Amino acid sequence: MIRIVLYFLALLFLCSCASSSKFSKRDIRSAQKLLGVEFSDQRIDTVYGYLKRNLNGYDSMHQYTVPHETFPAILFDPRPIGFEKPDVEDKLVVTKYDKVELPDDLNEIAFYTIGELAHLIKTKQITSTELTQLYLSRLKKYNGVLQCAITITEELALKQAAQADAEIASGKYKGLLHGIPFGTKDLMSVAGYKTTWGAMPYKDQEIDHTATVIQRLFDQGAVLVAKLTSGALARGDVWFDGVTKNPWDTLQGASGSSAGPGSATSAGLVGFSLGTETLGSITSPSTRNGISGHRPTYGTVSRDGVMSLSWSMDKVGPMCRSAEDCAIVYSVIEGKDPKDVTTSDIGFAYDGNAKVSNFKVAFLNEELVKDTTSVGDNIRAVMKLLKNSGIDPTPIALPKNLPFNAFDIILRSESGAMFDDLVRSGRVDVMVQQGFRSRANSLRQSRFIPAVEYLQANRFRSMLIEQIDDLFREYDVIIAPTFGGRQLLITNLTGHPVVTVPVGFDDKGRPTSITFISNLYEDGVALEFASFFQRITSFHTAHPPLFTD
């Protein structure tokens, strides 16, 4: 009987109608087909009254408003059984940039790394105001083509830049981000500006709060020049007023959902940017636009003030021109935040000059063998280069004996809860995309996922975490094709950190990438290995030719 009640609790959870709507026993019989169960008429007679009472309970919840920043009481913890979080002493050692000089053509510095820009500012070769004006000018010039910025925050940017210049002139230099212009995906709130989440129902939304990650950058003197596009409610590269373009091929979308950060960073419209990932939204646009992206360990960066899509899968991370840039930004935004109960105070250590020859390295052999495209060819060439550089990775394989097709239930269930009011109110119908793969459609179908199956998927997720821990504990870094096999799905479910960097172009001249994965809370290891890779290659120094002027 308990099993019967649980299944029909799930059935009524999916029901979006109000309690005043009548439903019959015939409706229950039909609904069984969606759940894959079949009960006798006697059993349905028994449970019918219980289900009506449940529906009244659901309707009572709908009379209250849940603030969008409220996490569910059930919190995800990525740690395997027996895992102890490392106690890391904070350390950030970056490459020396003391030979950097101001070029004759200022547009060249639009593509400089954070370290290079910081040296120019610190040595007073350029002011933050001058650099900010350069990026603002480029945003205005190219945004019409790329459609990568929703709001250009000019007034705020010039005010922050002037403050940075005054502080630096008085000897109060705060660090590498002081005076550096950046952009943020428009899922992150900034007081005084719209936070649209890229979606038509929220295009005029203002949240009177500045997200913790943005405030931490402000505290270090970083300058916000733009709120960049997000695919609608973190889906794809289509937002309420257009499609964000790939600077390498403006006939192609920038991929999503951190489309704006990917496009703007690639085209030299910002010094760096922040994106978010639930199931590929940093790694995919980083690949498409030919930049370096870091998806941090789950729970190491605060999501206070950031739109939630999946409480147990969302991560905030940097999207930059180099892996070292990602390390610089991550060193500022990571850490415990009382406003986000999932965050941890682990510490972060990164040495840009680290010798990685002692790292234990593996690679996903099956995924690489199966990729017979030019993308696979690029990665195979890189593997040869690594071997010639003293790195000899061990071939390994990812787990296969789990119901991987079911794991998407987790994201879809949680997003359905987050945007429950949007669906029930009917405002979901005004979103730009309404097709099969649209966010609107995904949110509607989430009402038809039984609570039992959501919990079962999370039990299998626990099994996956243990299996991946058994595999990863043997290695410091695992090399993977970014979209090879189930790597992206698995590491997002387990919360592992990845760094995705450019590795040449495909046969159509579009950027390709490779991904480096490290153990939980060891983001510095993946970043160090990626930085080593970028020291022996030059893929990350290429820039889209249409946007160099």
XYZ file of C-alpha atoms in Angstrom:
549
model
C 0.000 0.000 0.000
C 2.877 2.389 0.757
C 4.218 1.830 -2.763
C 0.782 2.585 -4.236
C 0.439 5.788 -2.246
C 3.931 6.965 -3.207
C 3.229 6.462 -6.888
C 0.045 8.454 -6.701
C 1.637 11.159 -4.598
C 3.939 11.512 -7.561
C 0.979 11.517 -9.927
C -0.640 14.439 -8.160
C 2.662 16.259 -7.871
C 2.605 16.408 -11.658
C -0.913 17.798 -11.762
C -0.773 21.534 -12.538
C -4.485 22.160 -12.114
C -6.009 23.788 -9.021
C -7.840 21.764 -6.379
C -11.160 23.060 -7.694
C -10.555 21.104 -10.912
C -12.346 17.784 -10.825
C -10.562 14.551 -11.593
C -12.056 11.113 -11.772
C -10.950 7.555 -11.277
C -10.817 7.296 -15.070
C -8.182 10.060 -15.047
C -6.118 7.999 -12.627
C -6.377 4.937 -14.842
C -5.130 6.952 -17.824
C -2.354 8.608 -15.857
C -0.930 5.222 -14.874
C 0.444 4.917 -18.417
C 2.733 7.883 -17.799
C 4.140 6.221 -14.701
C 4.616 2.709 -16.018
C 2.327 1.121 -13.420
C -1.046 -0.596 -13.490
C -3.302 -1.073 -10.470
C -6.631 -2.821 -10.144
C -9.912 -0.919 -9.928
C -10.146 -1.907 -6.270
C -6.757 -0.339 -5.534
C -7.706 2.808 -7.418
C -10.968 3.033 -5.435
C -8.941 2.794 -2.235
C -6.466 5.526 -3.105
C -8.862 7.981 -4.795
C -9.803 9.889 -1.645
C -6.178 10.058 -0.558
C -5.215 11.645 -3.863
C -7.929 14.295 -3.575
C -6.584 15.207 -0.162
C -3.072 15.418 -1.592
C -4.256 17.743 -4.335
C -5.709 20.069 -1.725
C -2.305 20.071 -0.039
C -0.561 20.976 -3.277
C -3.036 23.767 -3.842
C -2.375 25.140 -0.379
C 1.341 25.453 -1.229
C 0.423 27.426 -4.312
C -1.127 30.123 -2.120
C 2.335 31.067 -0.840
C 5.337 32.608 -2.566
C 8.735 30.960 -2.237
C 11.612 33.444 -2.729
C 13.697 32.396 -5.732
C 16.872 32.266 -3.605
C 15.411 29.625 -1.245
C 17.179 26.265 -1.436
C 15.241 23.052 -0.716
C 15.921 21.463 2.663
C 17.541 18.491 0.936
C 21.084 19.559 -0.047
C 23.474 17.818 -2.419
C 26.913 16.823 -1.145
C 29.380 15.584 -3.806
C 31.677 13.829 -1.322
C 31.922 10.033 -1.589
C 31.593 7.940 1.562
C 34.617 8.463 3.796
C 35.915 11.389 1.747
C 37.588 14.157 3.738
C 37.806 17.625 2.310
C 41.419 18.748 1.914
C 42.738 21.594 4.023
C 44.554 23.730 1.480
C 46.659 26.759 2.255
C 45.774 29.578 -0.111
C 48.502 30.273 -2.657
C 48.449 32.019 -6.023
C 51.692 32.068 -8.003
C 51.314 33.493 -11.505
C 53.604 33.894 -14.470
C 55.777 37.013 -14.592
C 54.446 39.731 -16.872
C 57.172 42.329 -16.296
C 58.082 42.611 -19.995
C 54.611 43.612 -21.171
C 54.462 46.987 -22.898
C 51.652 49.075 -24.303
C 51.283 48.434 -28.065
C 50.830 51.153 -30.674
C 47.388 49.795 -31.552
C 45.326 49.782 -28.353
C 42.903 47.255 -29.849
C 45.624 44.645 -29.344
C 45.322 44.880 -25.577
C 41.647 43.984 -25.832
C 42.929 40.402 -26.162
C 45.588 40.578 -23.446
C 45.352 38.235 -20.472
C 44.456 39.465 -17.013
C 48.097 39.250 -15.954
C 49.209 41.359 -18.906
C 46.493 43.949 -18.372
C 47.239 44.066 -14.653
C 50.912 44.790 -15.333
C 49.999 47.662 -17.664
C 47.690 49.153 -15.034
C 50.033 48.608 -12.086
C 52.951 50.209 -13.952
C 50.666 53.073 -15.004
C 51.179 52.457 -18.731
C 47.410 52.672 -18.997
C 44.673 53.684 -16.586
C 41.648 51.621 -15.715
C 39.498 54.394 -17.173
C 41.301 54.207 -20.517
C 41.035 50.423 -20.572
C 37.370 50.560 -19.575
C 36.609 53.080 -22.306
C 38.299 50.769 -24.819
C 36.109 47.819 -23.845
C 32.963 49.953 -23.712
C 33.741 51.229 -27.203
C 34.225 47.692 -28.495
C 31.008 46.533 -26.850
C 29.059 49.282 -28.561
C 30.778 48.610 -31.891
C 30.330 44.851 -32.041
C 27.322 44.030 -29.869
C 24.957 44.626 -32.770
C 26.679 41.825 -34.668
C 27.304 39.396 -31.823
C 24.228 40.143 -29.660
C 26.264 39.152 -26.628
C 25.352 41.900 -24.141
C 21.928 42.576 -22.652
C 22.971 45.626 -20.630
C 26.112 47.730 -21.047
C 26.767 49.123 -17.563
C 28.619 52.238 -18.728
C 27.784 54.574 -15.847
C 28.784 52.038 -13.214
C 31.904 50.991 -15.149
C 33.287 54.523 -15.528
C 32.619 55.235 -11.853
C 34.395 52.045 -10.756
C 37.305 52.673 -13.131
C 37.800 56.213 -11.798
C 37.778 54.838 -8.257
C 40.331 52.183 -9.202
C 42.602 54.820 -10.752
C 42.399 56.959 -7.640
C 43.191 54.013 -5.368
C 46.134 52.878 -7.481
C 47.497 56.431 -7.723
C 47.452 56.658 -3.910
C 49.369 53.384 -3.560
C 46.379 51.199 -2.630
C 46.804 48.529 -5.299
C 44.522 45.602 -4.443
C 45.830 42.922 -6.793
C 45.622 41.504 -10.271
C 41.945 42.310 -10.833
C 42.196 45.932 -9.735
C 40.875 48.071 -12.572
C 40.223 45.121 -14.945
C 36.917 45.363 -16.887
C 34.746 42.232 -16.925
C 31.302 41.000 -17.886
C 28.895 38.647 -16.165
C 26.224 36.302 -17.412
C 22.839 37.904 -16.818
C 21.800 35.217 -14.363
C 23.722 37.121 -11.658
C 22.071 40.057 -9.957
C 23.628 43.513 -9.706
C 21.770 46.143 -7.701
C 20.529 48.978 -9.889
C 20.442 46.939 -13.089
C 18.060 44.492 -14.701
C 18.677 40.781 -14.246
C 16.688 39.229 -17.070
C 17.770 35.586 -16.953
C 17.699 35.895 -20.756
C 13.972 35.142 -20.813
C 11.006 37.156 -22.037
C 8.933 36.749 -18.822
C 11.782 38.345 -16.834
C 13.123 40.904 -19.334
C 12.230 43.829 -17.027
C 13.162 42.122 -13.740
C 15.284 44.061 -11.261
C 16.734 42.375 -8.182
C 17.905 44.839 -5.554
C 20.889 42.744 -4.541
C 24.413 42.197 -5.826
C 25.427 38.549 -6.072
C 28.242 37.473 -3.770
C 30.585 36.559 -6.637
C 30.096 39.988 -8.225
C 30.607 41.748 -4.914
C 33.842 39.830 -4.333
C 35.118 41.038 -7.698
C 34.027 44.594 -6.851
C 35.908 44.369 -3.557
C 39.075 43.592 -5.544
C 38.527 46.620 -7.764
C 37.254 44.829 -10.869
C 35.107 46.941 -13.211
C 31.765 45.659 -14.545
C 31.214 46.778 -18.154
C 28.324 44.540 -19.207
C 25.702 42.039 -18.206
C 26.089 39.427 -20.907
C 23.516 37.236 -22.568
C 22.289 33.948 -21.225
C 20.190 31.542 -23.199
C 16.644 31.812 -21.863
C 16.586 30.415 -18.314
C 20.024 28.887 -18.967
C 19.129 27.021 -22.152
C 21.068 27.394 -25.422
C 22.155 30.677 -27.038
C 18.687 32.075 -27.822
C 17.535 34.888 -25.542
C 14.510 37.146 -25.574
C 15.933 39.580 -28.123
C 18.113 37.459 -30.406
C 20.714 34.750 -30.858
C 24.249 35.301 -29.557
C 26.836 34.714 -32.285
C 30.175 32.906 -32.420
C 32.883 35.493 -33.309
C 34.714 32.850 -35.356
C 31.626 32.265 -37.491
C 28.826 34.771 -37.094
C 26.451 32.486 -38.980
C 26.671 30.139 -36.001
C 25.308 30.601 -32.488
C 27.745 30.984 -29.597
C 26.371 27.879 -27.842
C 24.949 28.159 -24.379
C 23.838 28.950 -22.019
C 26.828 31.156 -21.103
C 26.688 32.387 -24.677
C 27.378 36.045 -23.923
C 30.457 35.428 -21.760
C 31.837 33.064 -24.402
C 31.256 35.410 -27.319
C 32.291 38.653 -25.578
C 35.480 37.201 -24.126
C 36.479 35.655 -27.439
C 35.881 38.903 -29.367
C 37.851 41.039 -26.910
C 34.871 42.962 -25.549
C 35.694 42.220 -21.883
C 38.841 41.342 -19.961
C 37.179 38.210 -18.585
C 33.711 37.002 -17.702
C 31.682 34.851 -15.344
C 29.416 32.054 -16.516
C 27.385 29.271 -14.962
C 27.131 25.573 -15.733
C 24.589 22.922 -14.912
C 25.183 20.478 -17.744
C 27.740 22.089 -20.068
C 27.020 25.817 -20.059
C 30.623 26.881 -19.407
C 32.421 24.111 -21.279
C 30.280 24.270 -24.421
C 30.493 28.035 -25.118
C 34.166 28.004 -24.109
C 34.694 25.383 -26.808
C 32.538 27.073 -29.439
C 34.141 30.485 -28.956
C 37.725 29.309 -28.476
C 38.392 30.474 -24.905
C 39.454 28.876 -21.608
C 36.690 27.933 -19.179
C 36.805 26.601 -15.628
C 33.835 24.804 -14.115
C 34.705 24.626 -10.399
C 34.059 21.874 -7.902
C 30.408 21.981 -6.840
C 29.964 24.120 -3.745
C 33.244 26.043 -3.912
C 31.732 29.213 -5.419
C 28.695 30.977 -3.975
C 25.434 31.026 -5.918
C 23.909 33.752 -3.800
C 22.172 36.156 -6.179
C 22.474 33.721 -9.090
C 19.439 32.212 -10.815
C 18.995 28.557 -9.903
C 18.230 25.949 -12.501
C 19.241 22.875 -10.524
C 20.202 23.381 -6.889
C 22.244 20.187 -6.865
C 24.090 20.806 -10.146
C 24.600 24.560 -10.697
C 28.140 26.002 -10.582
C 29.567 29.488 -11.205
C 32.951 29.799 -12.894
C 35.335 32.013 -14.884
C 35.549 32.189 -18.671
C 38.814 33.765 -19.759
C 41.613 33.926 -22.319
C 43.858 31.503 -20.469
C 43.780 28.882 -17.740
C 45.895 31.140 -15.546
C 43.310 33.905 -15.954
C 40.725 31.413 -14.692
C 42.914 30.683 -11.669
C 43.250 34.402 -10.916
C 39.488 34.949 -11.012
C 38.687 31.746 -9.125
C 41.062 32.737 -6.319
C 38.797 35.724 -5.670
C 35.322 34.222 -6.092
C 35.805 30.856 -4.346
C 35.194 30.202 -0.670
C 32.569 29.948 2.027
C 29.548 32.244 1.842
C 26.994 32.256 4.683
C 24.340 33.155 2.099
C 24.876 29.854 0.242
C 24.572 26.833 2.516
C 26.284 24.538 0.001
C 29.596 26.414 0.004
C 32.794 25.229 1.678
C 35.938 26.944 2.878
C 38.561 24.631 1.401
C 41.292 26.986 0.252
C 42.849 27.237 -3.200
C 46.448 26.701 -4.269
C 47.769 27.399 -7.761
C 51.308 27.676 -9.079
C 51.537 28.826 -12.673
C 55.075 27.492 -12.901
C 54.272 24.072 -11.461
C 56.138 21.101 -12.883
C 53.481 18.599 -13.830
C 55.841 15.762 -14.715
C 55.028 14.139 -11.370
C 51.284 14.272 -11.963
C 49.522 10.961 -12.434
C 47.626 11.449 -15.681
C 45.021 9.329 -17.471
C 42.915 9.785 -20.593
C 39.546 8.512 -21.759
C 40.734 6.172 -24.481
C 37.390 4.867 -25.731
C 35.961 8.350 -26.231
C 39.046 9.393 -28.182
C 39.084 6.280 -30.385
C 35.426 6.750 -31.295
C 35.954 10.360 -32.386
C 37.100 10.039 -35.990
C 36.398 13.713 -36.799
C 38.875 16.577 -37.132
C 38.159 17.292 -33.463
C 39.490 13.871 -32.528
C 42.464 14.390 -34.816
C 43.342 17.581 -32.932
C 43.237 15.795 -29.591
C 45.304 12.864 -30.854
C 47.938 15.329 -32.045
C 47.922 16.910 -28.597
C 48.357 13.523 -26.934
C 51.506 12.998 -28.999
C 52.753 16.435 -27.982
C 52.152 15.672 -24.310
C 54.015 12.393 -24.602
C 56.955 14.185 -26.204
C 56.853 16.602 -23.259
C 57.232 13.837 -20.699
C 53.541 13.142 -19.996
C 52.475 9.559 -20.709
C 48.786 9.228 -19.776
C 47.212 5.896 -18.846
C 44.147 4.840 -20.858
C 41.017 4.405 -18.717
C 37.271 3.989 -19.223
C 34.264 5.565 -17.547
C 31.599 3.467 -15.783
C 28.867 2.009 -17.979
C 26.616 -0.028 -15.687
C 24.207 2.711 -14.624
C 20.930 4.080 -16.081
C 22.482 7.185 -17.635
C 19.356 8.028 -19.615
C 17.545 8.628 -16.339
C 19.891 11.208 -14.826
C 18.368 14.121 -16.728
C 15.369 13.645 -14.439
C 17.334 15.404 -11.691
C 17.920 18.634 -13.570
C 14.429 18.700 -15.053
C 12.709 18.053 -11.733
C 14.622 20.757 -9.902
C 14.152 23.321 -12.673
C 10.447 22.495 -12.675
C 10.263 23.271 -8.968
C 12.244 26.494 -9.384
C 9.931 27.752 -12.132
C 6.723 26.178 -10.879
C 4.912 29.510 -10.722
C 6.018 30.388 -14.258
C 4.384 27.222 -15.597
C 1.205 27.350 -13.523
C 0.641 31.024 -14.323
C 0.936 30.395 -18.057
C 3.682 33.020 -18.462
C 5.936 30.263 -19.748
C 3.982 30.584 -22.998
C 5.613 33.953 -23.804
C 9.136 32.546 -23.931
C 10.683 32.904 -27.387
C 11.353 29.210 -27.989
C 8.455 26.764 -27.624
C 9.676 23.715 -29.556
C 10.579 20.215 -28.431
C 14.044 21.132 -27.062
C 13.024 24.484 -25.577
C 13.242 25.415 -21.910
C 9.505 26.130 -21.952
C 8.768 22.576 -23.042
C 11.234 21.156 -20.535
C 9.550 23.032 -17.695
C 6.097 21.824 -18.701
C 7.116 18.181 -18.875
C 8.781 18.413 -15.452
C 5.295 18.338 -13.926
C 5.017 14.766 -15.171
C 8.101 13.410 -13.344
C 7.095 11.352 -10.281
C 8.841 12.274 -7.028
C 9.731 8.594 -6.586
C 11.683 8.541 -9.839
C 13.504 11.771 -8.924
C 14.641 10.202 -5.680
C 15.590 6.952 -7.406
C 17.719 8.880 -9.898
C 19.527 10.508 -6.990
C 20.193 7.107 -5.438
C 21.820 6.019 -8.677
C 23.731 9.297 -8.595
C 25.175 8.246 -5.237
C 26.336 5.018 -6.823
C 27.921 6.987 -9.668
C 29.791 9.190 -7.188
C 31.324 6.131 -5.535
C 32.330 4.576 -8.875
C 33.942 7.760 -10.128
C 35.761 8.209 -6.832
C 37.258 4.720 -7.186
C 38.495 5.693 -10.643
C 39.659 9.249 -9.996
C 41.499 8.630 -6.757
C 44.237 6.920 -8.780
C 45.010 10.025 -10.862
C 45.662 13.738 -10.491
C 44.352 14.681 -13.928
C 42.161 12.931 -16.480
C 42.256 14.135 -20.078
C 39.008 13.941 -22.017
C 37.453 15.013 -25.295
C 35.111 17.746 -24.086
C 32.044 16.101 -25.602
C 33.340 12.548 -25.617
C 30.960 9.891 -24.338
C 29.276 10.779 -21.038
C 32.152 12.744 -19.515
C 30.231 16.017 -19.380
C 27.132 14.437 -17.840
C 29.087 12.383 -15.324
C 31.362 15.132 -14.018
C 28.469 17.557 -13.676
C 26.558 14.972 -11.647
C 29.544 14.186 -9.417
C 30.602 17.815 -9.018
C 34.179 17.366 -10.263
C 36.079 20.415 -11.566
C 37.103 20.690 -15.208
C 39.151 23.126 -17.258
C 38.362 23.355 -20.968
C 40.902 24.989 -23.282
C 41.258 25.524 -27.056
C 43.068 22.947 -29.171
C 43.037 24.124 -32.769
C 40.227 24.253 -35.300
C 37.931 21.818 -37.064
C 37.670 21.382 -40.831
C 35.311 24.375 -40.965
C 37.730 26.691 -39.175
C 35.815 26.651 -35.900
C 37.531 26.238 -32.497
C 37.794 22.846 -30.811
C 38.781 22.011 -27.248
C 40.174 19.514 -24.798
C 39.156 19.083 -21.155
C 41.249 18.395 -18.053
C 39.475 16.925 -15.014
C 40.843 16.812 -11.460
C 39.642 15.456 -8.143
C 37.017 17.132 -5.990
C 38.274 20.391 -4.435
C 41.564 20.125 -6.342
C 40.745 22.772 -8.929
C 44.290 24.081 -8.730
C 45.649 20.810 -10.101
C 43.519 20.942 -13.261
C 44.358 24.633 -13.692
C 48.086 23.982 -13.267
C 47.993 21.221 -15.850
C 46.004 23.395 -18.260
C 48.501 26.218 -17.770
C 51.358 23.825 -18.510
C 49.537 22.779 -21.669
C 49.162 26.408 -22.710
C 52.866 27.036 -22.080
C 53.786 24.383 -24.661
C 51.062 25.329 -27.171
C 49.669 28.566 -28.586
C 46.055 27.632 -29.391
C 44.705 30.048 -26.766
C 46.497 33.018 -28.340
C 44.423 32.882 -31.547
C 41.675 35.490 -31.859
C 38.738 35.848 -34.292
C 40.046 37.993 -37.168
C 36.799 39.894 -37.767
C 37.052 41.549 -34.336
C 40.706 42.572 -34.057
C 40.194 46.208 -35.135
